[in-house]
Amino acid sequence: KAGVTQTPRYLIKTRGQQVTLSCSPISGHRSVSWYQQTPGQGLQFLFEYFSETQRNKGNFPGRFSGRQFSNSRSEMNVSTLELGDSALYLCASSAGVRYEQYFGPGTRLTVT
Amino acid sequence: DAKTTQPPSMDCAEGRAANLPCNHSTISGNEYVYWYRQIHSQGPQYIIHGLKNNETNEMASLIITEDRKSSTLILPHATLRDTAVYYCIVRVEPGNQFYFGTGTSLTVIP
């Protein structure tokens, strides 16, 4: 069974731009969660989608948004990029609540 | 409000058992404990999880105390490839939010 895939793997953007990251979950998984990892803050939860609905949201500004499609693929968008948004963005999929989450390789975003 | 507490770093000799402790004193009765590891900023890798019984799989064993306030991950025969940051995680209800904490950086020494 194929794992979680994320595209692109690396991205360089300029302050003020916006970016869209994509995540394809493991086949059959309906829950997709997004995390941001930085050296200073570690791994922080952004949001979770289940059956196209946002079920849970972390403590991030409204510039961070996401959505999930009917095939469970998910995208996250960051508008008006700031230098502090430079991070590794990780996506994880799960069969449901209380099941283990499987992480993708991440997208490394650099904002200059 | 920290959900889990782990020592920041540990060393283990190659071939010996690595015992990684975790404190989760505020865990609720129906919250599972998960263990993941992360190598060199790759995506975290699932290791094992449990509720109250001890668990074992091909990678590791998980020992949970009877009061469920702490647990220990055991890697029975550590290898150099087990060098990683190990996270003890409690899922934050509702939904599927994982609180990762700061983890333990395990170094396996030849």
Tab-separated table of C-alpha atoms in Angstrom:
chain	number	residue	atom	x	y	z
A	1	LYS	CA	0.000	0.000	0.000
A	2	ALA	CA	1.450	3.377	-0.960
A	3	GLY	CA	2.301	5.763	1.849
A	4	VAL	CA	1.361	9.372	2.355
A	5	THR	CA	2.691	11.609	-0.386
A	6	GLN	CA	3.264	15.333	-0.248
A	7	THR	CA	3.999	17.749	-3.058
A	8	PRO	CA	6.082	19.685	-3.618
A	9	ARG	CA	8.949	18.472	-1.432
A	10	TYR	CA	10.757	21.805	-1.456
A	11	LEU	CA	9.501	25.299	-2.065
A	12	ILE	CA	10.987	28.786	-1.941
A	13	LYS	CA	8.656	31.762	-1.751
A	14	THR	CA	8.942	35.481	-1.113
A	15	ARG	CA	7.328	37.374	1.741
A	16	GLY	CA	3.776	38.411	0.912
A	17	GLN	CA	3.174	35.592	-1.547
A	18	GLN	CA	0.822	32.700	-0.955
A	19	VAL	CA	1.480	28.985	-1.204
A	20	THR	CA	-0.540	25.797	-1.577
A	21	LEU	CA	0.736	22.433	-0.383
A	22	SER	CA	-0.802	19.110	-1.309
A	23	CYS	CA	-1.188	15.839	0.561
A	24	SER	CA	-2.435	12.464	-0.702
A	25	PRO	CA	-3.334	10.119	2.165
A	26	ILE	CA	-3.017	6.376	2.305
A	27	SER	CA	-5.811	4.729	0.355
A	28	GLY	CA	-8.887	4.303	2.528
A	29	HIS	CA	-7.825	6.856	5.132
A	30	ARG	CA	-10.381	9.610	5.635
A	31	SER	CA	-8.588	11.691	8.264
A	32	VAL	CA	-5.824	14.074	7.228
A	33	SER	CA	-3.940	16.246	9.705
A	34	TRP	CA	-1.383	18.957	9.085
A	35	TYR	CA	1.557	19.925	11.300
A	36	GLN	CA	4.194	22.621	11.195
A	37	GLN	CA	7.689	21.865	12.434
A	38	THR	CA	10.232	24.578	13.241
A	39	PRO	CA	13.443	24.397	15.290
A	40	GLY	CA	12.049	26.803	17.850
A	41	GLN	CA	8.492	25.530	18.291
A	42	GLY	CA	8.835	21.869	17.385
A	43	LEU	CA	5.897	19.985	15.891
A	44	GLN	CA	2.668	21.937	16.140
A	45	PHE	CA	-0.786	20.866	15.046
A	46	LEU	CA	-2.417	23.014	12.372
A	47	PHE	CA	-5.737	21.337	11.580
A	48	GLU	CA	-7.447	18.055	10.839
A	49	TYR	CA	-9.940	17.171	8.137
A	50	PHE	CA	-12.262	14.210	8.121
A	51	SER	CA	-14.701	13.506	5.307
A	52	GLU	CA	-14.163	17.000	3.826
A	53	THR	CA	-14.935	18.745	7.139
A	54	GLN	CA	-12.473	20.493	9.392
A	55	ARG	CA	-12.793	18.641	12.657
A	56	ASN	CA	-10.088	20.262	14.736
A	57	LYS	CA	-7.911	23.362	14.513
A	58	GLY	CA	-4.702	24.391	16.227
A	59	ASN	CA	-3.660	27.834	17.369
A	60	PHE	CA	-2.562	29.391	14.085
A	61	PRO	CA	-3.667	32.640	12.429
A	62	GLY	CA	-6.326	32.695	9.750
A	63	ARG	CA	-3.633	32.967	7.058
A	64	PHE	CA	-3.362	29.211	7.402
A	65	SER	CA	-6.259	27.363	5.838
A	66	GLY	CA	-6.988	23.985	4.376
A	67	ARG	CA	-9.505	21.842	2.648
A	68	GLN	CA	-10.171	18.220	1.859
A	69	PHE	CA	-11.604	16.783	-1.309
A	70	SER	CA	-14.030	13.917	-1.752
A	71	ASN	CA	-11.139	11.540	-2.513
A	72	SER	CA	-9.596	12.515	0.880
A	73	ARG	CA	-6.720	14.421	-0.719
A	74	SER	CA	-6.016	17.591	1.191
A	75	GLU	CA	-4.453	20.945	0.528
A	76	MET	CA	-3.257	23.623	2.883
A	77	ASN	CA	-2.824	27.243	1.932
A	78	VAL	CA	-0.791	29.960	3.558
A	79	SER	CA	-1.502	33.501	2.434
A	80	THR	CA	0.638	36.605	2.900
A	81	LEU	CA	3.736	34.603	3.755
A	82	GLU	CA	6.007	35.772	6.545
A	83	LEU	CA	9.623	34.838	7.228
A	84	GLY	CA	8.474	32.918	10.288
A	85	ASP	CA	6.413	30.588	8.108
A	86	SER	CA	9.616	28.903	6.959
A	87	ALA	CA	9.203	25.366	8.220
A	88	LEU	CA	8.723	21.722	7.432
A	89	TYR	CA	5.025	21.105	6.824
A	90	LEU	CA	3.933	17.568	7.545
A	91	CYS	CA	0.758	15.813	6.598
A	92	ALA	CA	-0.511	12.674	8.318
A	93	SER	CA	-3.350	10.355	7.460
A	94	SER	CA	-5.319	8.002	9.629
A	95	ALA	CA	-8.141	5.533	9.301
A	96	GLY	CA	-9.963	7.402	12.059
A	97	VAL	CA	-9.857	8.570	15.639
A	98	ARG	CA	-7.680	6.448	17.966
A	99	TYR	CA	-5.905	4.886	15.032
A	100	GLU	CA	-2.235	5.617	14.417
A	101	GLN	CA	-1.333	8.432	12.059
A	102	TYR	CA	1.059	7.890	9.182
A	103	PHE	CA	3.184	10.837	8.169
A	104	GLY	CA	4.378	11.929	4.771
A	105	PRO	CA	7.930	13.119	4.071
A	106	GLY	CA	6.929	16.767	4.429
A	107	THR	CA	7.249	19.913	2.351
A	108	ARG	CA	10.182	22.163	3.218
A	109	LEU	CA	9.023	25.780	2.755
A	110	THR	CA	11.548	28.590	2.775
A	111	VAL	CA	10.293	32.174	2.809
A	112	THR	CA	12.802	34.841	1.788
B	1	ASP	CA	-0.241	22.696	29.385
B	2	ALA	CA	2.230	19.910	28.670
B	3	LYS	CA	0.564	16.592	28.015
B	4	THR	CA	3.796	14.580	28.111
B	5	THR	CA	7.238	15.010	29.664
B	6	GLN	CA	10.355	13.263	28.387
B	7	PRO	CA	14.080	13.584	29.127
B	8	PRO	CA	15.696	15.724	26.414
B	9	SER	CA	18.432	13.240	25.558
B	10	MET	CA	19.710	9.726	26.213
B	11	ASP	CA	22.575	7.525	25.086
B	12	CYS	CA	22.483	3.783	24.582
B	13	ALA	CA	25.204	1.303	23.630
B	14	GLU	CA	24.655	-0.567	20.389
B	15	GLY	CA	23.094	-3.975	21.017
B	16	ARG	CA	21.737	-3.038	24.420
B	17	ALA	CA	18.133	-2.298	25.272
B	18	ALA	CA	17.086	1.332	25.105
B	19	ASN	CA	14.467	2.308	27.690
B	20	LEU	CA	12.809	5.652	26.997
B	21	PRO	CA	10.562	6.997	29.774
B	22	CYS	CA	7.581	9.281	29.437
B	23	ASN	CA	5.395	10.980	32.000
B	24	HIS	CA	1.743	11.648	31.135
B	25	SER	CA	0.225	12.241	34.541
B	26	THR	CA	-2.819	14.124	33.205
B	27	ILE	CA	-3.885	11.434	30.780
B	28	SER	CA	-7.602	10.669	30.673
B	29	GLY	CA	-9.037	7.203	30.983
B	30	ASN	CA	-9.744	6.731	27.293
B	31	GLU	CA	-6.655	8.456	25.868
B	32	TYR	CA	-4.112	6.297	24.097
B	33	VAL	CA	-0.349	6.770	24.356
B	34	TYR	CA	1.497	6.767	21.024
B	35	TRP	CA	5.210	6.608	20.302
B	36	TYR	CA	6.796	7.976	17.150
B	37	ARG	CA	10.349	8.659	16.101
B	38	GLN	CA	11.816	11.154	13.673
B	39	ILE	CA	15.108	10.815	11.878
B	40	HIS	CA	16.777	13.859	10.337
B	41	SER	CA	13.609	15.911	9.719
B	42	GLN	CA	11.914	13.099	7.846
B	43	GLY	CA	8.260	12.518	8.604
B	44	PRO	CA	7.705	10.962	12.041
B	45	GLN	CA	7.508	7.184	11.952
B	46	TYR	CA	4.888	5.306	13.948
B	47	ILE	CA	6.313	2.837	16.472
B	48	ILE	CA	3.609	1.602	18.809
B	49	HIS	CA	0.591	2.687	20.841
B	50	GLY	CA	-1.417	1.423	23.779
B	51	LEU	CA	-4.197	2.199	26.229
B	52	LYS	CA	-3.466	0.332	29.455
B	53	ASN	CA	-2.053	-3.067	28.605
B	54	ASN	CA	1.566	-3.616	27.670
B	55	GLU	CA	2.077	-3.895	23.930
B	56	THR	CA	4.764	-5.421	21.747
B	57	ASN	CA	5.384	-5.388	18.033
B	58	GLU	CA	8.317	-6.060	15.744
B	59	MET	CA	9.891	-2.709	16.551
B	60	ALA	CA	9.442	-2.207	20.262
B	61	SER	CA	7.609	-2.871	23.492
B	62	LEU	CA	5.456	-0.415	25.384
B	63	ILE	CA	5.098	-0.714	29.145
B	64	ILE	CA	2.322	1.395	30.710
B	65	THR	CA	2.097	1.712	34.481
B	66	GLU	CA	-1.051	0.538	36.184
B	67	ASP	CA	-2.121	4.108	37.035
B	68	ARG	CA	-1.372	5.063	33.398
B	69	LYS	CA	0.583	8.129	34.479
B	70	SER	CA	3.787	7.020	32.811
B	71	SER	CA	5.087	4.639	30.194
B	72	THR	CA	8.362	3.279	28.857
B	73	LEU	CA	9.275	2.487	25.291
B	74	ILE	CA	11.766	-0.362	25.007
B	75	LEU	CA	13.904	-0.956	21.954
B	76	PRO	CA	15.244	-4.427	22.784
B	77	HIS	CA	18.493	-4.370	20.787
B	78	ALA	CA	19.377	-0.841	19.755
B	79	THR	CA	21.222	-0.311	16.481
B	80	LEU	CA	22.877	2.785	15.046
B	81	ARG	CA	19.816	3.259	12.831
B	82	ASP	CA	17.700	3.758	15.955
B	83	THR	CA	19.394	7.122	16.568
B	84	ALA	CA	16.492	9.554	16.338
B	85	VAL	CA	14.195	11.839	18.298
B	86	TYR	CA	11.513	9.793	20.044
B	87	TYR	CA	8.161	11.362	20.816
B	88	CYS	CA	5.686	10.170	23.388
B	89	ILE	CA	2.280	11.482	22.383
B	90	VAL	CA	-1.158	11.688	23.845
B	91	ARG	CA	-3.941	12.357	21.435
B	92	VAL	CA	-5.888	15.484	22.341
B	93	GLU	CA	-9.612	14.872	22.236
B	94	PRO	CA	-11.762	15.433	20.333
B	95	GLY	CA	-10.569	14.516	16.901
B	96	ASN	CA	-7.141	13.376	15.883
B	97	GLN	CA	-4.840	16.107	17.208
B	98	PHE	CA	-1.469	14.856	18.452
B	99	TYR	CA	0.459	16.868	21.054
B	100	PHE	CA	4.108	16.107	20.307
B	101	GLY	CA	6.077	17.742	23.096
B	102	THR	CA	9.849	18.072	22.815
B	103	GLY	CA	10.794	14.406	22.592
B	104	THR	CA	13.943	12.510	23.601
B	105	SER	CA	16.986	12.576	21.361
B	106	LEU	CA	18.366	9.035	21.519
B	107	THR	CA	21.946	8.460	20.410
B	108	VAL	CA	23.056	4.867	19.925
B	109	ILE	CA	26.786	4.608	20.478
B	110	PRO	CA	28.912	1.977	18.687
